[in-house]
JSON list of C-alpha atoms and ligand atoms in Angstrom, two decimals:
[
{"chain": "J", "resi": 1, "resn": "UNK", "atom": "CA", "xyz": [-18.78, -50.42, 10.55]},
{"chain": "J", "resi": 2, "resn": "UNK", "atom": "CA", "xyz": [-20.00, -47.55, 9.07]},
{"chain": "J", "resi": 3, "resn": "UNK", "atom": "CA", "xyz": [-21.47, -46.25, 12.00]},
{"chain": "J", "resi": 4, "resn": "UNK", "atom": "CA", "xyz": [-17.99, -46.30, 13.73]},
{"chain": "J", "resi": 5, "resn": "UNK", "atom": "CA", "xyz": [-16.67, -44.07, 10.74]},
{"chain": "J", "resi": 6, "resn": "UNK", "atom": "CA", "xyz": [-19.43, -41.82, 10.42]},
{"chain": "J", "resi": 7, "resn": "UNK", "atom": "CA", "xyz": [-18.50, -41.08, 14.26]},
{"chain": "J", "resi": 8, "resn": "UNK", "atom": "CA", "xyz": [-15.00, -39.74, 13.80]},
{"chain": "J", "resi": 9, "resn": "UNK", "atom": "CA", "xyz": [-16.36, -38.12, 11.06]},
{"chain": "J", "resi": 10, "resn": "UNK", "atom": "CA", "xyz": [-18.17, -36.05, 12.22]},
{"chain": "J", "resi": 11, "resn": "UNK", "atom": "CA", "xyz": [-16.25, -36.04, 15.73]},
{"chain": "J", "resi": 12, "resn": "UNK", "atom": "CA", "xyz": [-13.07, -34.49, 13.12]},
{"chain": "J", "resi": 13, "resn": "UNK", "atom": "CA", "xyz": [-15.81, -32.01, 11.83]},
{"chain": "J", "resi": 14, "resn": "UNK", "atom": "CA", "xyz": [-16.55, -30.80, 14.75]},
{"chain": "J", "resi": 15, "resn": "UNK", "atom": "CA", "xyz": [-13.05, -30.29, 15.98]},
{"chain": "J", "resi": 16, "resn": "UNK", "atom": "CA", "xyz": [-13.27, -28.39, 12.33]},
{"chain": "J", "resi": 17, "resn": "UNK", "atom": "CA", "xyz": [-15.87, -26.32, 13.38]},
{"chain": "J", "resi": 18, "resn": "UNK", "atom": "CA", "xyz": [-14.54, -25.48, 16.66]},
{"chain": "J", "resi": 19, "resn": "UNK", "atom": "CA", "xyz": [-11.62, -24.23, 15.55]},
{"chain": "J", "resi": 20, "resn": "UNK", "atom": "CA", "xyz": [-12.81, -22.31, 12.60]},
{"chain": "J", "resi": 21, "resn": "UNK", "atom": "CA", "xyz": [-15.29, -20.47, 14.92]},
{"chain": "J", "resi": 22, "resn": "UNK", "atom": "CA", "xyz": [-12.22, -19.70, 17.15]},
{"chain": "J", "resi": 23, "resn": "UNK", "atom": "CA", "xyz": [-10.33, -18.14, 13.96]},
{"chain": "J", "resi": 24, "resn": "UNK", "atom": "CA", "xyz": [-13.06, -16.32, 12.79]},
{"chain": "J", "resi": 25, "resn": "UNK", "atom": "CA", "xyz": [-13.76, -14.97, 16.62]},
{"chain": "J", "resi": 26, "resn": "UNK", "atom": "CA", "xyz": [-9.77, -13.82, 16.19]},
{"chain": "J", "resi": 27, "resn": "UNK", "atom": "CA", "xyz": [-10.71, -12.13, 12.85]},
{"chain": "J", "resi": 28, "resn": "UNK", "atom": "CA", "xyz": [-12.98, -9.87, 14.57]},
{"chain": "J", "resi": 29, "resn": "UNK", "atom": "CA", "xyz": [-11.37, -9.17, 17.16]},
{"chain": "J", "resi": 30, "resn": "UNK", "atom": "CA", "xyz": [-8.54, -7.72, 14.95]},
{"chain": "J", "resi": 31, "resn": "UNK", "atom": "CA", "xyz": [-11.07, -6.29, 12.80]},
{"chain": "J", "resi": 32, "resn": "UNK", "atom": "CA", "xyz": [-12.82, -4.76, 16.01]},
{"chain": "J", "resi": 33, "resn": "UNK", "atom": "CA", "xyz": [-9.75, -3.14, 16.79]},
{"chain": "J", "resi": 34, "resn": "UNK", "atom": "CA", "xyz": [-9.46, 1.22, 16.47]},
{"chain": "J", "resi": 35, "resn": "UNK", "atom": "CA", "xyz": [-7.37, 1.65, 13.62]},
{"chain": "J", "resi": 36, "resn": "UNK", "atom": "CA", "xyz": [-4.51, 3.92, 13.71]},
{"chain": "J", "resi": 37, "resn": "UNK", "atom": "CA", "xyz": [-5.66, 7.15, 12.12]},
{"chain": "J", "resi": 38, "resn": "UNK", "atom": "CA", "xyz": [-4.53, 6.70, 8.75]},
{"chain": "J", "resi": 39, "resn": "UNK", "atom": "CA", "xyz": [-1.80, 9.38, 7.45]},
{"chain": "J", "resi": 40, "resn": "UNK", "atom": "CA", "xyz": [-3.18, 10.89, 4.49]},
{"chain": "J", "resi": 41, "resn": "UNK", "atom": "CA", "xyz": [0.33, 10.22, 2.53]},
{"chain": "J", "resi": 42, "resn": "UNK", "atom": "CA", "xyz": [-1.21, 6.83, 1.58]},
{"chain": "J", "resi": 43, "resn": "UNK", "atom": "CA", "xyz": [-3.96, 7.96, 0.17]},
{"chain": "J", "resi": 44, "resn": "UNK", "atom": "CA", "xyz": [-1.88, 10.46, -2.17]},
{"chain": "J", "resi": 45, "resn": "UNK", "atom": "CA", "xyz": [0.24, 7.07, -3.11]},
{"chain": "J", "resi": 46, "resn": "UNK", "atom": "CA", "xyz": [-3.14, 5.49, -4.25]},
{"chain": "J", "resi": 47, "resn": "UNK", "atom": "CA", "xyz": [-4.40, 8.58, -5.88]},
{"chain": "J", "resi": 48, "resn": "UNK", "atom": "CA", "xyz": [-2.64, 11.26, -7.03]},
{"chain": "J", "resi": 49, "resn": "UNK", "atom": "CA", "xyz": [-4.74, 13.27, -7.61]},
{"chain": "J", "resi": 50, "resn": "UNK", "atom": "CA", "xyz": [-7.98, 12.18, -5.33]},
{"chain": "J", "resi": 51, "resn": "UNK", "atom": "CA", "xyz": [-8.40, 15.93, -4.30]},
{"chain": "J", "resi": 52, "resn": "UNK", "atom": "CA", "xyz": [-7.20, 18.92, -2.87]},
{"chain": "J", "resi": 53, "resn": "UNK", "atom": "CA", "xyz": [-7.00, 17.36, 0.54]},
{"chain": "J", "resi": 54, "resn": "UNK", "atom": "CA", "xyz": [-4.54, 14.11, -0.38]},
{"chain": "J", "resi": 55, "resn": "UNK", "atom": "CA", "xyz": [-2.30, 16.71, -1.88]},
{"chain": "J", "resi": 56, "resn": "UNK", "atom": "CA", "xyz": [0.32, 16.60, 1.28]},
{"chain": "J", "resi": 57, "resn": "UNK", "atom": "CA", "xyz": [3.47, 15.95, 1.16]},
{"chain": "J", "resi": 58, "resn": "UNK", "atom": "CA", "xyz": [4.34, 12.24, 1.42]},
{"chain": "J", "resi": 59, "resn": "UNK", "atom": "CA", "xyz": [7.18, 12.06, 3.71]},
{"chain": "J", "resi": 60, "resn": "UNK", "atom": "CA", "xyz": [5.65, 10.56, 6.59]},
{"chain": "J", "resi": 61, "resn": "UNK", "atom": "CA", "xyz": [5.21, 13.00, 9.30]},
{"chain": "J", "resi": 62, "resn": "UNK", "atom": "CA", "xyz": [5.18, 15.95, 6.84]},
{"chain": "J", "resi": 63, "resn": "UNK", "atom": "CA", "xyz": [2.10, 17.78, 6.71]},
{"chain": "J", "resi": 64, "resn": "UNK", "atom": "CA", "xyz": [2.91, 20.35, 4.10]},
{"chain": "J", "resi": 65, "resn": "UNK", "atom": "CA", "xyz": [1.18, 20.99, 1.49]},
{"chain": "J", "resi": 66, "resn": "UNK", "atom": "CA", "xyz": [2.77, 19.69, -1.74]},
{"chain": "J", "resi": 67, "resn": "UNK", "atom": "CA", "xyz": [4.25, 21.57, -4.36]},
{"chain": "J", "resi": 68, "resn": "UNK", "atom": "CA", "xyz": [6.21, 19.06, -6.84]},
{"chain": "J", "resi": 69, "resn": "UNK", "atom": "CA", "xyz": [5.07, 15.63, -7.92]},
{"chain": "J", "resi": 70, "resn": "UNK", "atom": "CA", "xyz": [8.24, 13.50, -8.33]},
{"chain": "J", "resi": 71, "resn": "UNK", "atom": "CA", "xyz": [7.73, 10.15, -11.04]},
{"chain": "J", "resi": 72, "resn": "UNK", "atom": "CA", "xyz": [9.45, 7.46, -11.11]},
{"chain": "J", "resi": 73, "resn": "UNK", "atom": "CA", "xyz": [9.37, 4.93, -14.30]},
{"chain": "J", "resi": 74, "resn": "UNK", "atom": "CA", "xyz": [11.09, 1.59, -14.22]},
{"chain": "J", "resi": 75, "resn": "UNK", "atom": "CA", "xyz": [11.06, -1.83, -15.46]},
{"chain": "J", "resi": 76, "resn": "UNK", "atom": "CA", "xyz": [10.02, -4.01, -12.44]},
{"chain": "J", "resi": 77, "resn": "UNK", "atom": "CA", "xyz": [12.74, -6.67, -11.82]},
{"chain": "J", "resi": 78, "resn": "UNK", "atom": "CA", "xyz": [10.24, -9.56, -12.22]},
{"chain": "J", "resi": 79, "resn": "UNK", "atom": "CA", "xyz": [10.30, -9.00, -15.40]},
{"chain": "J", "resi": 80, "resn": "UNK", "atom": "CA", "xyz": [6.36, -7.71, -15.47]},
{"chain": "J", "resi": 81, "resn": "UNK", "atom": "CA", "xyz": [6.53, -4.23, -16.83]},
{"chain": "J", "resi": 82, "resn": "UNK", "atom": "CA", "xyz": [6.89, -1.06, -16.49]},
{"chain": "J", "resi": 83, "resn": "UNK", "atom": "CA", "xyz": [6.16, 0.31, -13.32]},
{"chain": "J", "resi": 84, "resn": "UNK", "atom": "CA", "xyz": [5.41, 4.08, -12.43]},
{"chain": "J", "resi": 85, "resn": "UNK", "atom": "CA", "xyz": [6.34, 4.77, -8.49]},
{"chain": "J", "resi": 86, "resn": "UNK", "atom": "CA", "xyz": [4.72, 8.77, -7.70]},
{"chain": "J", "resi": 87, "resn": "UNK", "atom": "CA", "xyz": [5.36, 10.93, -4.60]},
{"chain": "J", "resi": 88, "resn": "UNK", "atom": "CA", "xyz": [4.01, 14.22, -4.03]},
{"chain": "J", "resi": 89, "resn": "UNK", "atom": "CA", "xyz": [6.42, 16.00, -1.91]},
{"chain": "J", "resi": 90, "resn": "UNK", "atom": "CA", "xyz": [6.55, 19.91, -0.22]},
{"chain": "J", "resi": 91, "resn": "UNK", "atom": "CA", "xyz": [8.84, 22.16, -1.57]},
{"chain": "J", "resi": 92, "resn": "UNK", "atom": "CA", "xyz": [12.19, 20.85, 1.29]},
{"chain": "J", "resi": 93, "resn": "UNK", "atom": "CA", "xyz": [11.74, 17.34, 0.64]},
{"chain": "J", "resi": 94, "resn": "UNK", "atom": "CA", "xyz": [11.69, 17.23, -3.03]},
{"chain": "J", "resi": 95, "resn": "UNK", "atom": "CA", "xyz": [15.33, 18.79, -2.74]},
{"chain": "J", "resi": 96, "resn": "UNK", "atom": "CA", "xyz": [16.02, 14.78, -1.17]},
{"chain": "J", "resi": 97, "resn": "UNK", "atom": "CA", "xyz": [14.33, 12.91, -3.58]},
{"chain": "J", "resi": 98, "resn": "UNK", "atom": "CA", "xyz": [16.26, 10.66, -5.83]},
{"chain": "J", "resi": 99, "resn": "UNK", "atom": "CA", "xyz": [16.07, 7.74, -8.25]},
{"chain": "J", "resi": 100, "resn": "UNK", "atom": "CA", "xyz": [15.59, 4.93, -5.98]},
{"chain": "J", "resi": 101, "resn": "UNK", "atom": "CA", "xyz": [14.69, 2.23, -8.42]},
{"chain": "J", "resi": 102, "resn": "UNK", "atom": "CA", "xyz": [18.41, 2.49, -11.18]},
{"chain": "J", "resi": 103, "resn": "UNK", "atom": "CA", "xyz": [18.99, -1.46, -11.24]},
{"chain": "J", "resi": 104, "resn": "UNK", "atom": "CA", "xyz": [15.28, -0.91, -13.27]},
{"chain": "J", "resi": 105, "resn": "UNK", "atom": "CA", "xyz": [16.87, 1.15, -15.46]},
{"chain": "J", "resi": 106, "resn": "UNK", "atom": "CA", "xyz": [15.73, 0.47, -19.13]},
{"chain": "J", "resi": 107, "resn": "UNK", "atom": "CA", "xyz": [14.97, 2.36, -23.02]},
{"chain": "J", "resi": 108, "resn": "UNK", "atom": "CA", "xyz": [12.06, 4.01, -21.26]},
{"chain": "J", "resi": 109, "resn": "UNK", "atom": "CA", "xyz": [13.36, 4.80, -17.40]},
{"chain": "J", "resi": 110, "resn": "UNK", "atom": "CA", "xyz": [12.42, 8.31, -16.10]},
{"chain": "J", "resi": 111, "resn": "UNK", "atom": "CA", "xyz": [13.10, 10.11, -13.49]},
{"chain": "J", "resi": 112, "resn": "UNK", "atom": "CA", "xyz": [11.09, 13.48, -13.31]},
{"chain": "J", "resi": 113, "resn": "UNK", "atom": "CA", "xyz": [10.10, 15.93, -11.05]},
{"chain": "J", "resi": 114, "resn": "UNK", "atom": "CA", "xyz": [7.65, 18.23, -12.13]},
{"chain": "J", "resi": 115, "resn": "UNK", "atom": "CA", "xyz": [5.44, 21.22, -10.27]},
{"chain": "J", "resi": 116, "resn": "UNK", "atom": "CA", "xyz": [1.70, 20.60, -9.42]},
{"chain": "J", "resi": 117, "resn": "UNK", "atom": "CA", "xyz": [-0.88, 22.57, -11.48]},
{"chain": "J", "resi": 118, "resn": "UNK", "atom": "CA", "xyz": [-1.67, 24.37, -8.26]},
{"chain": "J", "resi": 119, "resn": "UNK", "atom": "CA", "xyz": [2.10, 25.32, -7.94]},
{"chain": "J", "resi": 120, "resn": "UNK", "atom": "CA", "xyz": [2.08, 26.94, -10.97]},
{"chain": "J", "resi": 121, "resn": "UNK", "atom": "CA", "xyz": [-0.51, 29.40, -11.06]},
{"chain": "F", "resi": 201, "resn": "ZN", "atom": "ZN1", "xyz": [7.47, 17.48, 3.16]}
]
């Protein structure tokens, strides 16, 4: 009866197909979809120091330039490391920022603030 089999086979397949041309049609849709313009505050958690422009502050909604570049060193809970959290913030909200990450605490923890090159000259 291999005929029979072969059948709901490829009957199954199809159903396979079908669908998997109906998730990739929802992928692009989504993908086809405006993006939100992007706040450059992510791009100055990626990079640092990617340029003059990604050099805002990285409070969200804060457009000021920024002035300190607060670090933050801990050993990630998972056990995998040392892990290195930066924010460049304007001169108001590094006056609010704070260790965040203390139950990381370890030998090598720090928490520093420091002034941009730019700052300083
Ligand atoms: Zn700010």
């Amino acid at each position: 009866m291999g005929d029979t089999k072969s059948g709901r086979v490829k009957k199954a397949r199809e159903e396979e197909t079908r669908q998997l041309a109906r998730e990739l049609e929802e992928e692009r849709e989504r993908i086809d979809e405006p993006e939100p313009p992007s706040e450059d505050e992510e791009e100055a958690d990626l990079e640092p120091d990617g340029g003059p422009d990604s050099r805002t502050c990285h409070r969200r909604g804060c457009d000021e330039p920024a002035a300190y570049r607060a670090l933050e060193r801990y050993q990630e809970e998972t056990g995998h490391g040392a892990v290195e959290a930066e924010a460049l913030l304007c001169r108001d909200h590094v006056t609010e920022e704070h260790p965040t990450n203390l139950e990381g605490v370890y030998e090598d923890y720090v928490f520093r603030v420091e002034p941009l090159p730019s700052t300083v000259d």
